[in-house]
CSV table of C-alpha atoms (C1' of nucleotides) in Angstrom, one decimal:
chain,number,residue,atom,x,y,z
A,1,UNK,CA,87.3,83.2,32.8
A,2,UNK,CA,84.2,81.2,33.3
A,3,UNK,CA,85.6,78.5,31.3
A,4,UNK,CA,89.1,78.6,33.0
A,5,UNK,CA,87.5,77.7,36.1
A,6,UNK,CA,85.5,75.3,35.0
A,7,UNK,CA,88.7,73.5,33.4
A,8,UNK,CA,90.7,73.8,36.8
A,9,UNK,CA,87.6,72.1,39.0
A,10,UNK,CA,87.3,70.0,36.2
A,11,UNK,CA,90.9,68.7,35.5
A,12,UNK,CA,90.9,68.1,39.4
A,13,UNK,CA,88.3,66.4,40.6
A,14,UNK,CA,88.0,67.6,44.0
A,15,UNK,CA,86.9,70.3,46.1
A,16,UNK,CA,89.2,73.2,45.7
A,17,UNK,CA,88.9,76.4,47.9
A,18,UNK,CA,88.8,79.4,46.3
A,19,UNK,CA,93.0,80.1,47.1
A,20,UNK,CA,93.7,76.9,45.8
A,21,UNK,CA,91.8,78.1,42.5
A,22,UNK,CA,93.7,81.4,42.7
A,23,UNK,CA,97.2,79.4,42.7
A,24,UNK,CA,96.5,78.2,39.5
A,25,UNK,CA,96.3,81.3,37.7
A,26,UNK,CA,98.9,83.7,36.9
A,27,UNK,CA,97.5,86.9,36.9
A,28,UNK,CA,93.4,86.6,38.4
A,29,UNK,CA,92.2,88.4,41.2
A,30,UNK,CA,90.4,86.7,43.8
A,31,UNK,CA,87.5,88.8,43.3
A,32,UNK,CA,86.7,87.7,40.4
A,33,UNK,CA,87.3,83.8,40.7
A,34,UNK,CA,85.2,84.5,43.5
A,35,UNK,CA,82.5,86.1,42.0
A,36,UNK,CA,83.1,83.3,38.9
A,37,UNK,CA,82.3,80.7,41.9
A,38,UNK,CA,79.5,82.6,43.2
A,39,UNK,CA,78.3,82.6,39.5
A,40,UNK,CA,78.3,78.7,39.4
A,41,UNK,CA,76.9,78.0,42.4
A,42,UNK,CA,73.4,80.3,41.5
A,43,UNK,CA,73.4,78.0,38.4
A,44,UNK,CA,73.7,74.9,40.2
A,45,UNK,CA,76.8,73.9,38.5
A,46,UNK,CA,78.9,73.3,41.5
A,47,UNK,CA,78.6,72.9,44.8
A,48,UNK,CA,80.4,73.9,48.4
A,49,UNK,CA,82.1,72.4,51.2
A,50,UNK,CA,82.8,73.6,54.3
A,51,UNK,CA,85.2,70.7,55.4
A,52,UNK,CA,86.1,72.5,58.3
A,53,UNK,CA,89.8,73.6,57.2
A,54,UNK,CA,88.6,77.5,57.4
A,55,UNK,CA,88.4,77.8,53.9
A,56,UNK,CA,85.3,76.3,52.0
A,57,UNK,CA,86.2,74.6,49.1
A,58,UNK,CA,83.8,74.4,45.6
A,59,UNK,CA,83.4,71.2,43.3
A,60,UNK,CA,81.5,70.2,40.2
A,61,UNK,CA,78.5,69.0,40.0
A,62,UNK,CA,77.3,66.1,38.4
A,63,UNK,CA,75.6,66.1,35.4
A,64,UNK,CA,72.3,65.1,36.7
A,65,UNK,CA,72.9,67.2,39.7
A,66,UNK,CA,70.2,69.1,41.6
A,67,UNK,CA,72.2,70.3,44.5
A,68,UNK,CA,70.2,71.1,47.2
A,69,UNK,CA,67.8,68.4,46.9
A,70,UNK,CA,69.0,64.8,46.4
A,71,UNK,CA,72.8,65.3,45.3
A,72,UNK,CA,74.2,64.6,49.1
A,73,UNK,CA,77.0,62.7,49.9
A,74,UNK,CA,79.7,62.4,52.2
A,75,UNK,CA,83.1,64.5,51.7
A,76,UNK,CA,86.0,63.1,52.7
A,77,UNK,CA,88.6,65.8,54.1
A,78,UNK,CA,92.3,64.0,55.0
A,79,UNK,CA,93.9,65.3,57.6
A,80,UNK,CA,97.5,65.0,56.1
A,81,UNK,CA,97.5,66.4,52.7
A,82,UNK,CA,94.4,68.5,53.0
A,83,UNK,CA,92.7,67.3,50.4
A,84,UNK,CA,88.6,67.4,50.1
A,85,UNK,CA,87.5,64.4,48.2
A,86,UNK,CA,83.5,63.5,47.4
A,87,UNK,CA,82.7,60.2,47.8
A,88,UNK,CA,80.0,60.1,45.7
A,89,UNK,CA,79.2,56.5,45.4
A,90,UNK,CA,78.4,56.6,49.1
A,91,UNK,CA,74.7,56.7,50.0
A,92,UNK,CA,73.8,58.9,52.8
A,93,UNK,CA,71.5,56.9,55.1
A,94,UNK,CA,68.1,58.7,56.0
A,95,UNK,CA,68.3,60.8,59.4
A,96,UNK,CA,65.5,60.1,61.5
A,97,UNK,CA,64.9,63.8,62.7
A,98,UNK,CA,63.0,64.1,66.4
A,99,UNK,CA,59.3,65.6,65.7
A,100,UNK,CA,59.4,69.2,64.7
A,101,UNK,CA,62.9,69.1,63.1
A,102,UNK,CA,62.4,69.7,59.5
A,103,UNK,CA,65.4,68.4,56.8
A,104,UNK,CA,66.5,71.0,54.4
A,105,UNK,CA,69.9,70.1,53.6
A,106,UNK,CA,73.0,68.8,55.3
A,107,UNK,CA,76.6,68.6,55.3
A,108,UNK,CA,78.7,65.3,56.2
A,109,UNK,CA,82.4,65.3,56.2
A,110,UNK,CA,84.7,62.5,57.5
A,111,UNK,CA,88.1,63.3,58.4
A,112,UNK,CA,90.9,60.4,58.2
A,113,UNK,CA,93.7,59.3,56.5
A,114,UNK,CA,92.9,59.5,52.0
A,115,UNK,CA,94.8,56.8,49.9
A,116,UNK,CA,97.3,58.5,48.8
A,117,UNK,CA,98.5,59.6,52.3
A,118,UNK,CA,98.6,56.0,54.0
A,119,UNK,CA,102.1,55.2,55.5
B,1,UNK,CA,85.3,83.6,84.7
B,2,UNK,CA,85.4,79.4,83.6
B,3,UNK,CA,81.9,79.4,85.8
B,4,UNK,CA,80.1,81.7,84.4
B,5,UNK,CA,80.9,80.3,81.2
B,6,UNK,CA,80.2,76.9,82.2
B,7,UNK,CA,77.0,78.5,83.3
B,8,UNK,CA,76.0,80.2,80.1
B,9,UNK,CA,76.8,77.0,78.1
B,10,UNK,CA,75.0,74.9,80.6
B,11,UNK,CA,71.8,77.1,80.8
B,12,UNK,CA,71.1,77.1,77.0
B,13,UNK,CA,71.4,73.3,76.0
B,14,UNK,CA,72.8,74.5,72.8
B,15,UNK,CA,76.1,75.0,70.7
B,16,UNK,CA,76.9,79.0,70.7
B,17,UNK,CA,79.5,80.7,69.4
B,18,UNK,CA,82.3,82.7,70.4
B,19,UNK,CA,80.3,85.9,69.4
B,20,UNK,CA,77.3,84.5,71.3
B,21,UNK,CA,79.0,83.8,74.4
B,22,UNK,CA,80.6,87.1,74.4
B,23,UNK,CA,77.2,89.2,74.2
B,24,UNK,CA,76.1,87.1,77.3
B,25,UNK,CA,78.5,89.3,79.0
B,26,UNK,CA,78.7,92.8,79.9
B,27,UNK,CA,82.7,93.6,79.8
B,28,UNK,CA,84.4,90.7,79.2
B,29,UNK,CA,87.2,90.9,76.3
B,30,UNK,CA,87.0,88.1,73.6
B,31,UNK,CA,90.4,86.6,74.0
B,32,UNK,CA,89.3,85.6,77.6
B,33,UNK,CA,86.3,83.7,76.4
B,34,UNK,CA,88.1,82.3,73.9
B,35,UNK,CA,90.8,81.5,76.2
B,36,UNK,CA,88.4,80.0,78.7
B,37,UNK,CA,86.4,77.7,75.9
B,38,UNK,CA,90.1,76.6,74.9
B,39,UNK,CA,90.7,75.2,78.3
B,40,UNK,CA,87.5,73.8,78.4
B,41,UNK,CA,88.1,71.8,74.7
B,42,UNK,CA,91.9,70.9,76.1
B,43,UNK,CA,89.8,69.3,79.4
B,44,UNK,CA,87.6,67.5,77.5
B,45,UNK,CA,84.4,69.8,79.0
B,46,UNK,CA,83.2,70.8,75.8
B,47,UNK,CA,83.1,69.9,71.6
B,48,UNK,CA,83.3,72.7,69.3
B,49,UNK,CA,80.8,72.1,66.0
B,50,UNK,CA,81.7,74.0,62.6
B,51,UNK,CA,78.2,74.2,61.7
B,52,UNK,CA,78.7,76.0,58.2
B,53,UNK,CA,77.6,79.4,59.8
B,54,UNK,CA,80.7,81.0,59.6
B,55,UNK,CA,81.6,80.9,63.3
B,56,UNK,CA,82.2,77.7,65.6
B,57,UNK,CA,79.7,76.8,68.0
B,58,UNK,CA,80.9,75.3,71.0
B,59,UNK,CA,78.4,73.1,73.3
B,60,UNK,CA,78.9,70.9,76.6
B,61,UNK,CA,79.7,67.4,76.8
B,62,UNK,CA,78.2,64.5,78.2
B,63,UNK,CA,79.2,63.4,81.5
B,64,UNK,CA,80.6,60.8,80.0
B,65,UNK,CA,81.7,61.9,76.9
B,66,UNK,CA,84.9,61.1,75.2
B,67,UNK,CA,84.4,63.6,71.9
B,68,UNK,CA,86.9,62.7,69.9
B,69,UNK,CA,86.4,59.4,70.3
B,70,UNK,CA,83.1,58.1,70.3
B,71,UNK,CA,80.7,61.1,71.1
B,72,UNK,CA,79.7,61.7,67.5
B,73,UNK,CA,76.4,63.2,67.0
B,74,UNK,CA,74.0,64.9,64.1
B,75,UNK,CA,74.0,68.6,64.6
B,76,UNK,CA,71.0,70.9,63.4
B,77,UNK,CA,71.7,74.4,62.4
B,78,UNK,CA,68.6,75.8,61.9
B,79,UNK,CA,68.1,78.1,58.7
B,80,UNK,CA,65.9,80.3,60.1
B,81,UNK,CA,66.5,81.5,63.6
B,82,UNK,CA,70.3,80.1,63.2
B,83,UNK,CA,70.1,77.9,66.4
B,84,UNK,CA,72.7,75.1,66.7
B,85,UNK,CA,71.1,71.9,68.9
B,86,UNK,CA,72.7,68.6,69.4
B,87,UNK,CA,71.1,65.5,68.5
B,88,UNK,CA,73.0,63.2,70.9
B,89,UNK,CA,69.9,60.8,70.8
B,90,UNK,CA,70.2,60.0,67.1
B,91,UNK,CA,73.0,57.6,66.4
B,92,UNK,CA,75.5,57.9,63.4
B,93,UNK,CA,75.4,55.1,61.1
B,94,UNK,CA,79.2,53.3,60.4
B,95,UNK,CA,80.1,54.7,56.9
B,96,UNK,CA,81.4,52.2,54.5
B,97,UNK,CA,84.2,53.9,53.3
B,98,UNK,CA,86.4,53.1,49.9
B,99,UNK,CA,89.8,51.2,49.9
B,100,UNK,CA,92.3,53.0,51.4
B,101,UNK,CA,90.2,55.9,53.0
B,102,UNK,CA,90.8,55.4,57.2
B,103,UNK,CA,88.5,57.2,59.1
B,104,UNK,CA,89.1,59.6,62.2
B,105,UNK,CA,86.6,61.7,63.0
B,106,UNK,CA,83.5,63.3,61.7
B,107,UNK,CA,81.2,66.1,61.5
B,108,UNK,CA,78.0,65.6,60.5
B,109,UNK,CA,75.4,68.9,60.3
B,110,UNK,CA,72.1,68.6,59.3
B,111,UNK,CA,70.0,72.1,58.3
B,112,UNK,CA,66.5,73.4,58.0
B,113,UNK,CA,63.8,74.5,60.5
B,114,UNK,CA,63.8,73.9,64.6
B,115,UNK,CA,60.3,73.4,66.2
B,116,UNK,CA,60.6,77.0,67.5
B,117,UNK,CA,60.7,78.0,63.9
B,118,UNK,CA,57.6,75.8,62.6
B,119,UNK,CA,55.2,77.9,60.8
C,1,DA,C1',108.9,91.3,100.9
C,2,DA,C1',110.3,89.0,96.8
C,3,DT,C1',109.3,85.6,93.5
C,4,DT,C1',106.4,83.0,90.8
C,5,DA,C1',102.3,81.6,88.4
C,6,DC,C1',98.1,82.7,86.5
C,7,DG,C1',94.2,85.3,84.4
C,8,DT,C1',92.6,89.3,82.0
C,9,DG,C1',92.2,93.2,78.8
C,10,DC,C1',94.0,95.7,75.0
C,11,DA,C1',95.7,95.9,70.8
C,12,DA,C1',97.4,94.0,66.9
C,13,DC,C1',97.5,90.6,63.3
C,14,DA,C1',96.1,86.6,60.2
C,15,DG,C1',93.0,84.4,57.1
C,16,DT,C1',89.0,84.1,54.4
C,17,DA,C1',85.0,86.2,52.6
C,18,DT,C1',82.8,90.1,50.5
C,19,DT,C1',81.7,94.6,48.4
C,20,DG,C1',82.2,99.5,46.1
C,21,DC,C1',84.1,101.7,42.5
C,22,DA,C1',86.1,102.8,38.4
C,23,DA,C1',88.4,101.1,34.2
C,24,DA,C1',88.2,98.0,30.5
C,25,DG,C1',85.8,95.1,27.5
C,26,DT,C1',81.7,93.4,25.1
C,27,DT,C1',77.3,93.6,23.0
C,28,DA,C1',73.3,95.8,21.3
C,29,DT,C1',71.1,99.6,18.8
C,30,DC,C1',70.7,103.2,16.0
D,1,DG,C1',80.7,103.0,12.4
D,2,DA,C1',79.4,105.7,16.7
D,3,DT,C1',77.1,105.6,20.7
D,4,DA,C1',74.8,103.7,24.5
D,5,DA,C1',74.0,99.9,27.7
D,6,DC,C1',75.6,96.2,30.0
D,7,DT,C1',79.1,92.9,31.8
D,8,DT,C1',83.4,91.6,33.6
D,9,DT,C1',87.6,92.6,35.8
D,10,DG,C1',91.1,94.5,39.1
D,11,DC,C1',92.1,97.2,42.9
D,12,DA,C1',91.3,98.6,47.3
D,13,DA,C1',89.0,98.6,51.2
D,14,DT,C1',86.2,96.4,54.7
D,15,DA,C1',84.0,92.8,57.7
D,16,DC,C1',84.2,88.9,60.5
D,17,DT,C1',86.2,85.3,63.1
D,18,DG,C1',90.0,83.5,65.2
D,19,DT,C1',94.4,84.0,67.4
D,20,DT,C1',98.6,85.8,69.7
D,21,DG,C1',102.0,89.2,72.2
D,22,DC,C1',102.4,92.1,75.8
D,23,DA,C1',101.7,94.4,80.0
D,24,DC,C1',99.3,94.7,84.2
D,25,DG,C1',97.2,93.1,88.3
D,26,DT,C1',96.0,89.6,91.6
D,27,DA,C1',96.8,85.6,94.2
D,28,DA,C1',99.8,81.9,95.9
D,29,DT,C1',104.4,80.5,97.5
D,30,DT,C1',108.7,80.9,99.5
DNA sequence: AATTACGTGCAACAGTATTGCAAAGTTATC
DNA sequence: GATAACTTTGCAATACTGTTGCACGTAATT
């Protein structure tokens, strides 16, 4: 199962919520894709989205990934199609937090229009 | 009712959620509130944040704030005590996005500790 | 007074996330 | 090879937030 779900996130290339991964199964409860997810995330081998559709969606990490620390960057979330896209290759500038705030982690999406769904 | 939760939103400086809100009051139903912070998002009173907690946060605007347009801020959900504060002072940097991507809006949360929770 | 519009509470429902439990499968151990 | 120990899975149930339908009550209007 584990390496089902890797092949799905893989093959797509995006951030996929956990229905989304469900749809492409025949026959897999949503349990246990979830608790397959829950799985990669402990092992740092994805990551999570909360785009702000209601549904948080899950994507591969890279290879030299280490999550929580230094692999930020801004996800993309198009308004038309839905789709949640990481824009890796985007730097995310330093925040310059007021005295006292302390930086853990942090969660940029941009919502617009993605290539495919310009008109 | 729209006063007194005007005045709850107005007395803590902060983003609160429906839940939140709700406890602020002795017997007021849900739907109401909900009802009530609707009218105040369709006015233009108030922004709603999806801070990654699970619930939306909702938090006054600006005098003269034109949310969807041009109030983007950095929110702070802090991981400890689970406080929501708006950093209106710090400006968002123009992404440079890829060919093709068209931006619209944004949400940008940032986590980790408040100066209440410094320790 | 009759009509209309609005606000509220209750209850129900939707969607996602999450967990308990038991069955099925797998691996280790003797 | 049999048994025990552990893991994975499916089903069902539950939690939580958000949302809507409906009926009732109050206030404004004619």
């Amino acid at each position: 199962m584990r390496e089902l779900v890797y092949g799905v996130l893989d093959k797509n290339r995006k951030a996929l919520s956990l229905y989304e991964i469900e749809q492409q199964f025949d026959n897999v409860d949503r349990s246990t894709i979830f608790r397959t997810l829950k799985t990669f995330q402990d092992n740092l081998l994805i990551h999570s989205v909360d785009d702000g559709s209601g549904a948080v969606k899950y994507a591969l990490c890279d290879d030299d990934c280490t999550c929580s620390l230094d692999d930020l960057h801004y996800h993309f979330l198009c308004t038309k199609c839905g789709q949640t896209h990481c824009l890796k290759n985007i730097p995310i500038p330093a925040v310059d937090l007021p005295e006292g705030f302390n930086f853990e982690n942090a969660n940029f999406v941009i919502k617009g229009t993605c290539p495919n769904c310009q008109g």
